[in-house]
Tab-separated table of C-alpha atoms in Angstrom:
chain	number	residue	atom	x	y	z
A	442	MET	CA	42.690	-6.017	67.518
A	443	LYS	CA	40.150	-8.035	65.603
A	444	LYS	CA	37.603	-5.166	65.896
A	445	HIS	CA	40.105	-2.644	64.504
A	446	LEU	CA	40.885	-5.005	61.637
A	447	LEU	CA	37.186	-5.333	60.779
A	448	PHE	CA	36.770	-1.529	60.753
A	449	LEU	CA	39.781	-1.204	58.462
A	450	ILE	CA	38.398	-3.777	56.012
A	451	ALA	CA	34.968	-2.059	55.982
A	452	ALA	CA	36.574	1.325	55.295
A	453	LEU	CA	38.559	-0.124	52.413
A	454	ILE	CA	35.399	-1.649	50.892
A	455	ILE	CA	33.476	1.655	51.098
A	456	ALA	CA	36.401	3.569	49.613
A	457	TYR	CA	36.757	1.090	46.774
A	458	GLY	CA	33.013	1.334	46.033
A	459	ALA	CA	33.112	5.140	45.889
A	460	ILE	CA	36.160	5.069	43.607
A	461	SER	CA	34.494	2.498	41.384
A	462	ILE	CA	31.308	4.585	41.052
A	463	TRP	CA	33.209	7.806	40.361
A	464	SER	CA	35.343	6.015	37.754
A	465	ARG	CA	32.091	5.078	36.030
A	466	VAL	CA	31.007	8.730	36.091
A	467	LYS	CA	34.270	9.863	34.545
A	468	LEU	CA	34.116	7.173	31.908
A	469	GLY	CA	30.530	8.209	31.116
A	470	MET	CA	31.430	11.877	30.463
A	471	LEU	CA	29.949	12.922	27.133
A	472	PRO	CA	31.254	15.461	24.632
A	473	HIS	CA	27.724	16.156	23.367
A	474	GLN	CA	24.413	16.324	25.180
A	475	GLY	CA	22.082	13.504	24.284
A	476	ASP	CA	24.701	10.759	23.908
A	477	SER	CA	24.351	8.509	26.943
A	478	SER	CA	26.822	5.827	25.975
A	479	VAL	CA	30.589	6.230	25.589
A	480	SER	CA	33.149	3.433	25.562
A	481	SER	CA	36.161	3.668	27.841
A	482	SER	CA	39.725	3.215	26.703
A	483	SER	CA	41.624	0.130	27.767
A	484	GLU	CA	43.586	2.158	30.351
A	485	GLU	CA	40.354	3.514	31.918
A	486	GLN	CA	38.468	0.217	32.257
A	487	GLU	CA	37.812	-1.109	35.722
A	488	PRO	CA	40.535	-3.504	36.902
A	489	ASP	CA	38.090	-6.366	37.254
A	490	SER	CA	36.178	-5.864	34.003
A	491	SER	CA	37.102	-6.237	30.354
A	492	LYS	CA	33.829	-4.835	28.985
A	493	ASN	CA	32.982	-1.238	28.015
A	494	ILE	CA	31.154	0.809	30.639
A	495	SER	CA	28.388	3.326	29.967
A	496	ILE	CA	25.865	5.317	31.953
A	497	SER	CA	23.127	3.184	30.411
A	498	GLU	CA	24.284	0.396	32.776
A	499	PHE	CA	24.071	2.459	35.958
A	500	SER	CA	21.859	1.305	38.788
A	501	PHE	CA	19.750	3.753	40.770
A	502	SER	CA	22.315	3.885	43.588
A	503	GLU	CA	25.123	4.558	41.140
A	504	ILE	CA	23.140	7.419	39.597
A	505	GLN	CA	22.653	8.987	43.031
A	506	ALA	CA	26.329	8.649	43.867
A	507	ALA	CA	27.316	10.159	40.527
A	508	LEU	CA	24.935	13.093	40.983
A	509	ALA	CA	26.484	13.819	44.364
A	510	ARG	CA	29.923	14.073	42.768
A	511	LEU	CA	29.025	16.285	39.776
A	512	ASP	CA	30.478	19.386	41.446
A	513	HIS	CA	33.920	17.856	40.942
A	514	ILE	CA	33.609	18.450	37.168
A	515	PRO	CA	35.041	21.954	36.589
A	516	ASP	CA	33.661	22.577	33.078
A	517	SER	CA	30.037	23.720	33.337
A	518	GLN	CA	28.940	22.405	29.945
A	519	ARG	CA	30.453	18.975	30.543
A	520	ARG	CA	28.818	18.984	33.944
A	521	THR	CA	25.420	19.736	32.374
A	522	ASP	CA	25.960	17.108	29.695
A	523	MET	CA	26.778	14.549	32.345
A	524	LEU	CA	23.747	15.566	34.388
A	525	CYS	CA	21.460	15.152	31.361
A	526	ALA	CA	22.925	11.741	30.598
A	527	LEU	CA	22.446	10.599	34.177
A	528	MET	CA	18.882	11.913	34.197
A	529	ARG	CA	18.033	10.044	31.009
A	530	ARG	CA	19.156	6.849	32.665
A	531	TRP	CA	17.191	7.760	35.803
A	532	ALA	CA	14.096	8.348	33.653
A	533	GLU	CA	14.457	4.814	32.303
A	534	LEU	CA	14.486	3.379	35.814
A	535	ASP	CA	12.079	5.770	37.572
A	536	GLY	CA	10.423	8.352	35.321
A	537	SER	CA	8.418	10.043	38.060
A	538	GLY	CA	11.406	10.485	40.343
A	539	ALA	CA	13.618	11.772	37.558
A	540	PHE	CA	11.038	14.354	36.483
A	541	ASP	CA	10.428	15.548	40.045
A	542	TYR	CA	14.182	15.913	40.621
A	543	ALA	CA	14.592	17.944	37.414
A	544	VAL	CA	11.735	20.290	38.327
A	545	LEU	CA	13.490	21.201	41.601
A	546	LEU	CA	16.792	22.245	39.979
A	547	ASN	CA	17.608	25.857	40.787
A	548	ASP	CA	19.460	27.045	37.680
A	549	ALA	CA	16.841	27.865	35.010
A	550	GLU	CA	18.943	26.931	31.979
A	551	THR	CA	20.170	23.693	33.536
A	552	GLN	CA	16.621	22.847	34.593
A	553	LYS	CA	15.399	23.376	31.046
A	554	GLN	CA	18.065	21.158	29.500
A	555	VAL	CA	17.554	18.420	32.055
A	556	LEU	CA	13.763	18.492	31.798
A	557	MET	CA	13.975	18.248	28.021
A	558	ALA	CA	16.311	15.266	28.347
A	559	VAL	CA	13.955	13.537	30.777
A	560	ALA	CA	10.934	14.411	28.634
A	561	GLU	CA	12.613	12.931	25.574
A	562	GLU	CA	12.918	9.601	27.361
A	563	LEU	CA	9.459	9.694	28.907
A	564	SER	CA	7.729	10.653	25.651
A	565	ARG	CA	9.129	7.415	24.280
A	566	LEU	CA	8.842	5.150	27.317
A	567	ASN	CA	5.896	6.502	29.302
A	568	PRO	CA	4.023	9.362	27.603
A	569	ARG	CA	1.062	9.032	29.990
A	570	LEU	CA	3.280	9.763	32.969
A	571	LEU	CA	4.829	12.769	31.225
A	572	ALA	CA	1.364	14.016	30.292
A	573	GLU	CA	0.202	13.938	33.898
A	574	LYS	CA	3.354	15.682	35.086
A	575	ILE	CA	2.885	18.470	32.557
A	576	LEU	CA	-0.741	18.995	33.602
A	577	VAL	CA	0.257	19.926	37.168
A	578	MET	CA	3.151	22.193	36.179
A	579	PRO	CA	2.774	25.983	36.336
A	580	THR	CA	1.917	27.420	32.925
A	581	ASN	CA	5.052	29.048	31.539
A	582	SER	CA	7.429	28.853	28.592
A	583	LEU	CA	9.057	25.680	29.936
A	584	SER	CA	5.783	23.810	30.313
A	585	GLY	CA	4.864	25.073	26.853
A	586	GLU	CA	7.975	23.492	25.340
A	587	LEU	CA	7.154	20.220	27.059
A	588	VAL	CA	3.588	20.371	25.698
A	589	HIS	CA	4.898	20.891	22.174
A	590	ARG	CA	7.380	18.044	22.444
A	591	LEU	CA	4.886	15.555	23.843
A	592	ALA	CA	2.161	16.537	21.371
A	593	VAL	CA	4.405	15.783	18.409
A	594	SER	CA	5.747	12.453	19.688
A	595	TRP	CA	2.582	11.077	21.323
A	596	ALA	CA	0.439	11.877	18.294
A	597	GLN	CA	2.661	9.526	16.312
A	598	SER	CA	2.386	6.597	18.709
A	599	ASP	CA	-1.068	6.915	20.312
A	600	VAL	CA	-3.047	9.755	18.818
A	601	ARG	CA	-6.306	9.005	20.633
A	602	SER	CA	-4.721	9.122	24.107
A	603	ALA	CA	-2.783	12.225	23.136
A	604	LEU	CA	-6.002	13.946	22.111
A	605	VAL	CA	-7.698	13.151	25.445
A	606	TRP	CA	-4.712	14.724	27.242
A	607	ALA	CA	-4.597	17.824	25.016
A	608	VAL	CA	-8.246	18.624	25.726
A	609	ARG	CA	-7.404	18.795	29.464
A	610	LEU	CA	-4.632	21.377	29.015
A	611	PRO	CA	-5.145	24.963	30.255
A	612	GLU	CA	-6.680	27.291	27.684
A	613	ASN	CA	-3.757	29.031	25.967
A	614	GLY	CA	-1.678	28.986	22.817
A	615	ASP	CA	0.158	25.818	23.852
A	616	LYS	CA	-3.129	23.925	24.061
A	617	GLU	CA	-4.123	25.231	20.648
A	618	TYR	CA	-0.808	24.072	19.192
A	619	ALA	CA	-1.165	20.643	20.796
A	620	LEU	CA	-4.722	20.208	19.517
A	621	ILE	CA	-3.770	21.245	15.980
A	622	THR	CA	-0.764	18.920	15.961
A	623	ILE	CA	-2.607	15.940	17.406
A	624	ARG	CA	-5.804	16.415	15.412
A	625	SER	CA	-3.752	16.656	12.231
A	626	GLN	CA	-2.336	13.212	12.932
A	627	TRP	CA	-5.779	12.008	13.969
A	628	ALA	CA	-7.238	13.114	10.644
A	629	GLU	CA	-4.537	11.254	8.748
A	630	GLN	CA	-4.780	8.055	10.782
A	631	TYR	CA	-8.535	7.988	11.436
A	632	PRO	CA	-10.270	10.331	8.965
A	633	GLU	CA	-13.717	8.919	9.679
A	634	GLU	CA	-13.401	9.626	13.410
A	635	ALA	CA	-12.042	13.087	12.729
A	636	SER	CA	-14.828	13.858	10.274
A	637	LYS	CA	-17.492	13.081	12.876
A	638	ALA	CA	-15.847	15.366	15.418
A	639	ILE	CA	-15.559	18.331	13.088
A	640	SER	CA	-19.262	19.123	13.298
A	641	LEU	CA	-18.853	19.608	17.068
A	642	LEU	CA	-16.069	22.173	16.696
A	643	SER	CA	-16.523	25.909	16.283
A	644	GLU	CA	-15.622	27.422	12.932
A	645	SER	CA	-12.079	28.692	13.321
A	646	SER	CA	-8.651	28.490	11.695
A	647	PRO	CA	-7.733	25.249	13.541
A	648	THR	CA	-11.043	23.711	12.478
A	649	ALA	CA	-10.443	24.754	8.891
A	650	ARG	CA	-7.027	23.137	8.998
A	651	LEU	CA	-8.510	19.931	10.373
A	652	ILE	CA	-11.093	19.936	7.588
A	653	SER	CA	-8.356	20.380	4.995
A	654	ILE	CA	-6.260	17.524	6.342
A	655	THR	CA	-9.236	15.183	6.722
A	656	ALA	CA	-10.590	15.987	3.279
A	657	SER	CA	-7.198	15.695	1.611
A	658	HIS	CA	-6.398	12.329	3.175
A	659	TRP	CA	-9.876	10.877	2.761
A	660	GLY	CA	-10.223	12.176	-0.773
A	661	GLU	CA	-7.289	10.045	-1.821
A	662	THR	CA	-8.251	6.910	0.089
A	663	ASP	CA	-12.050	6.885	-0.104
A	664	PRO	CA	-13.575	9.743	-2.136
A	665	ALA	CA	-17.098	8.292	-1.926
A	666	LYS	CA	-17.117	8.512	1.882
A	667	ALA	CA	-15.464	11.903	1.720
A	668	LEU	CA	-18.177	13.272	-0.563
A	669	ALA	CA	-20.919	11.897	1.696
A	670	TRP	CA	-19.252	13.585	4.670
A	671	ILE	CA	-19.029	16.910	2.824
A	672	ASN	CA	-22.822	17.084	2.718
A	673	THR	CA	-22.914	17.233	6.538
A	674	LEU	CA	-20.761	20.379	6.717
A	675	SER	CA	-21.747	23.996	6.784
A	676	GLU	CA	-21.641	25.940	3.532
A	677	ASN	CA	-18.275	27.551	4.257
A	678	GLN	CA	-16.751	24.290	5.426
A	679	ARG	CA	-18.155	22.458	2.406
A	680	ALA	CA	-16.452	24.813	-0.031
A	681	LEU	CA	-13.103	24.207	1.644
A	682	ALA	CA	-13.556	20.453	1.898
A	683	VAL	CA	-14.650	19.981	-1.720
A	684	SER	CA	-11.505	21.511	-3.174
A	685	GLU	CA	-9.292	19.425	-0.871
A	686	VAL	CA	-11.171	16.204	-1.624
A	687	VAL	CA	-11.117	16.565	-5.401
A	688	GLY	CA	-7.507	17.768	-5.381
A	689	SER	CA	-6.432	14.565	-3.620
A	690	TRP	CA	-8.831	12.491	-5.672
A	691	ALA	CA	-7.277	13.853	-8.855
A	692	ARG	CA	-3.893	12.453	-7.851
A	693	ARG	CA	-5.360	8.979	-8.166
A	694	ASP	CA	-8.155	9.414	-10.709
A	695	PRO	CA	-8.184	12.872	-12.337
A	696	VAL	CA	-10.877	11.978	-14.862
A	697	SER	CA	-13.396	10.959	-12.196
A	698	ALA	CA	-12.520	13.970	-10.079
A	699	GLY	CA	-12.939	16.225	-13.079
A	700	ASN	CA	-16.302	14.697	-13.943
A	701	TYR	CA	-17.504	15.299	-10.398
A	702	VAL	CA	-16.444	18.937	-10.525
A	703	ALA	CA	-18.214	19.433	-13.845
A	704	GLN	CA	-21.487	18.365	-12.191
A	705	LEU	CA	-21.218	20.884	-9.357
A	706	PRO	CA	-23.392	24.004	-9.510
A	707	SER	CA	-21.573	26.882	-11.135
A	708	GLY	CA	-20.131	29.314	-8.656
A	709	GLU	CA	-17.225	29.835	-6.294
A	710	MET	CA	-17.239	26.284	-4.913
A	711	GLN	CA	-17.043	24.748	-8.403
A	712	ASP	CA	-14.304	27.202	-9.379
A	713	GLU	CA	-12.197	26.343	-6.333
A	714	ALA	CA	-12.704	22.627	-6.898
A	715	ALA	CA	-11.801	22.955	-10.560
A	716	ARG	CA	-8.580	24.802	-9.698
A	717	ALA	CA	-7.619	22.001	-7.323
A	718	VAL	CA	-8.166	19.382	-10.022
A	719	LEU	CA	-6.380	21.446	-12.673
A	720	SER	CA	-3.244	21.977	-10.619
A	721	THR	CA	-2.973	18.247	-9.911
A	722	TRP	CA	-4.075	16.942	-13.295
A	723	ALA	CA	-1.817	19.255	-15.323
A	724	SER	CA	1.300	17.674	-13.836
A	725	LYS	CA	0.046	14.149	-14.553
A	726	SER	CA	-1.552	14.519	-17.997
A	727	PRO	CA	-1.311	18.029	-19.468
A	728	GLN	CA	-2.921	17.009	-22.778
A	729	GLU	CA	-6.066	15.700	-21.078
A	730	THR	CA	-6.074	18.706	-18.740
A	731	ALA	CA	-5.920	21.099	-21.688
A	732	ALA	CA	-8.842	19.357	-23.398
A	733	TRP	CA	-10.834	19.621	-20.178
A	734	ALA	CA	-9.939	23.248	-19.489
A	735	VAL	CA	-11.077	24.570	-22.881
A	736	GLN	CA	-14.583	23.323	-22.116
A	737	PHE	CA	-15.029	25.876	-19.329
A	738	PRO	CA	-16.760	29.146	-20.133
A	739	ALA	CA	-14.468	32.022	-21.029
A	740	GLY	CA	-13.096	33.680	-17.899
A	741	ASP	CA	-10.429	33.537	-15.222
A	742	LEU	CA	-10.930	29.847	-14.453
A	743	GLN	CA	-10.593	28.821	-18.085
A	744	GLU	CA	-7.498	30.979	-18.536
A	745	GLN	CA	-5.892	29.576	-15.408
A	746	GLY	CA	-6.570	25.977	-16.462
A	747	ILE	CA	-5.287	26.559	-19.973
A	748	ARG	CA	-2.151	28.275	-18.670
A	749	LEU	CA	-1.373	25.382	-16.303
A	750	ALA	CA	-1.935	22.753	-18.962
A	751	VAL	CA	-0.073	24.557	-21.758
A	752	SER	CA	2.948	25.237	-19.558
A	753	ALA	CA	3.154	21.614	-18.381
A	754	TRP	CA	2.577	20.247	-21.878
A	755	ASN	CA	5.169	22.534	-23.466
A	756	SER	CA	7.832	21.322	-21.033
A	757	VAL	CA	7.440	17.722	-22.254
A	758	ASP	CA	6.231	18.122	-25.869
A	759	SER	CA	6.515	21.639	-27.266
A	760	ALA	CA	5.734	20.550	-30.836
A	761	GLY	CA	2.650	18.634	-29.703
A	762	VAL	CA	1.093	21.532	-27.785
A	763	GLN	CA	1.791	23.957	-30.620
A	764	THR	CA	0.114	21.648	-33.134
A	765	TRP	CA	-2.894	21.188	-30.860
A	766	ALA	CA	-3.243	24.928	-30.303
A	767	SER	CA	-2.972	25.744	-34.023
A	768	ASN	CA	-5.684	23.226	-34.939
A	769	LEU	CA	-8.292	24.517	-32.493
A	770	PRO	CA	-11.387	26.195	-33.965
A	771	VAL	CA	-10.756	29.892	-34.579
A	772	ASP	CA	-12.580	31.530	-31.688
A	773	GLN	CA	-12.060	33.237	-28.361
A	774	THR	CA	-10.892	30.022	-26.690
A	775	ARG	CA	-8.132	29.538	-29.256
A	776	ASP	CA	-6.998	33.118	-28.661
A	777	THR	CA	-6.715	32.293	-24.954
A	778	VAL	CA	-4.735	29.134	-25.719
A	779	MET	CA	-2.390	30.925	-28.134
A	780	LYS	CA	-1.822	33.737	-25.638
A	781	SER	CA	-0.850	31.215	-22.940
A	782	LEU	CA	1.451	29.449	-25.365
A	783	VAL	CA	3.122	32.686	-26.518
A	784	GLU	CA	3.703	33.771	-22.930
A	785	THR	CA	5.074	30.311	-22.095
A	786	ILE	CA	7.755	30.372	-24.834
A	787	ALA	CA	8.369	34.145	-24.872
A	788	PHE	CA	11.650	33.796	-23.010
A	789	SER	CA	12.999	30.560	-24.500
A	790	ASP	CA	11.927	31.060	-28.146
A	791	PRO	CA	10.940	34.698	-28.763
A	792	ASP	CA	11.066	34.431	-32.566
A	793	LYS	CA	8.581	31.560	-32.542
A	794	ALA	CA	6.425	33.456	-30.046
A	795	ILE	CA	6.332	36.511	-32.368
A	796	ASP	CA	5.180	34.327	-35.260
A	797	MET	CA	2.329	32.897	-33.159
A	798	ILE	CA	0.943	36.327	-32.367
A	799	SER	CA	-0.445	36.478	-35.900
A	800	LEU	CA	-2.739	33.549	-35.015
A	801	ILE	CA	-4.421	35.619	-32.281
A	802	ASN	CA	-7.441	37.619	-33.458
A	803	ASP	CA	-8.097	39.569	-30.259
A	804	PRO	CA	-6.105	42.861	-30.482
A	805	GLY	CA	-5.966	43.131	-26.692
A	806	LYS	CA	-4.431	39.677	-26.321
A	807	GLN	CA	-1.993	40.438	-29.144
A	808	GLU	CA	-0.745	43.517	-27.325
A	809	GLN	CA	-0.401	41.620	-24.045
A	810	CYS	CA	1.723	39.011	-25.808
A	811	GLU	CA	3.923	41.621	-27.477
A	812	GLN	CA	4.528	43.296	-24.127
A	813	ALA	CA	5.404	39.979	-22.513
A	814	ILE	CA	7.931	39.076	-25.209
A	815	VAL	CA	9.699	42.442	-25.103
A	816	ARG	CA	9.653	42.467	-21.286
A	817	TYR	CA	11.361	39.069	-21.150
A	818	GLN	CA	13.943	40.016	-23.776
A	819	SER	CA	14.700	43.349	-22.114
A	820	GLN	CA	15.679	41.499	-18.960
A	821	ILE	CA	18.577	40.033	-20.924
A	822	ASP	CA	19.930	43.192	-22.589
A	823	LEU	CA	18.220	46.384	-23.766
A	824	ASN	CA	20.548	46.973	-26.726
A	825	THR	CA	20.203	43.382	-27.868
A	826	THR	CA	16.408	43.682	-27.585
A	827	GLN	CA	16.371	46.799	-29.752
A	828	ASP	CA	18.524	45.089	-32.388
A	829	TRP	CA	16.315	42.016	-32.235
A	830	VAL	CA	13.120	44.030	-32.796
A	831	ALA	CA	14.709	45.955	-35.686
A	832	GLY	CA	15.676	42.698	-37.414
A	833	LEU	CA	12.282	40.984	-37.118
A	834	HIS	CA	10.430	40.096	-40.327
A	835	VAL	CA	7.189	41.693	-39.226
A	836	SER	CA	5.184	44.697	-40.297
A	837	ASN	CA	6.465	48.170	-39.508
A	838	GLU	CA	3.353	48.689	-37.412
A	839	MET	CA	4.201	45.723	-35.160
A	840	LYS	CA	7.839	46.806	-34.943
A	841	ALA	CA	6.724	50.228	-33.748
A	842	ARG	CA	4.508	48.642	-31.087
A	843	LEU	CA	7.286	46.343	-29.911
A	844	GLN	CA	9.778	49.190	-29.736
A	845	SER	CA	7.321	51.225	-27.639
A	846	PHE	CA	7.409	48.496	-25.004
A	847	ILE	CA	11.211	48.557	-24.624
A	848	PRO	CA	12.187	50.362	-21.404
A	849	THR	CA	13.991	53.632	-22.009
A	850	ASN	CA	16.545	53.109	-19.251
């Protein structure tokens, strides 16, 4: 009798334990994948507990019991959500075991979701373990997604270790992505280290990107070191690096950056560097940029610099830029300035733009300005444009030219 009683008590204890574990599973069901903690209602709480229950509190044995009962959940999406939540918790307790379990899942879509959930936890808690697991996986789209995810997260927390791992990856597009991602972070965090490594890399698009990032970051933080580094690069790499360095440098000290560019030998490298300074400087101090740009020899670079400066200046002080332009010495440079100014205000103030054309001596530039004004006005309304041209207080010759630029239909 006593033996039967002991068996009955043991059976009751086992049954109660199974019910308790399954009640935890049900209480942990999640409406959305990724949320591993849900509070139970007062009716659903365990009889002997007044606290909320979540999967984040599960022990390893409770996880295993819950996994064994997942087939009892009829809805497939809720079942997958629950599986992912359980696997995240498992990854916290035993990352290697959780990953190995996920890899063996049969359904491809479920395997993908679960592996991504485990990888999300491991990339935060144990990226080295995840890295080693990825290295022994077959190369396929799934391993590629894991490579991408780890590269992004690990580069943020430990870029040097991430780089060592990425170099060991199989040669394919996923490795290239990982190296670009990690080296980009490396260049931002440790530009001096990155700059030394660049000379060991082959000239390619990823190398060019690394040069750009290193030069841009270093140009803003330490332009002197950046310029010394530039001298160690090949000619093609140097041209790219110079423009990035001075562009970043100009954000902090446009005058010094501009003075450096002015000392460069004339040619494509100086032109590219000047454009980088102009685009940055014009937004900070258009008046100074304009004064700098007019010093360049006549040509595309001068026109581009003047156009950037005039446009930026006009947006903050239209009267000031017009006065400056009108007071320039009468020469080819002033014609370029006036043309940029006319084209800048052609849409917003066409009457004023027409008046300024008389200050341009170059007939070719005059005609370009007239075409620009009529083109802008015609976008509004053809009939209104025709009436506007007819009512202008200009010579009949100019009216005829303006009317010839109006589209016929």
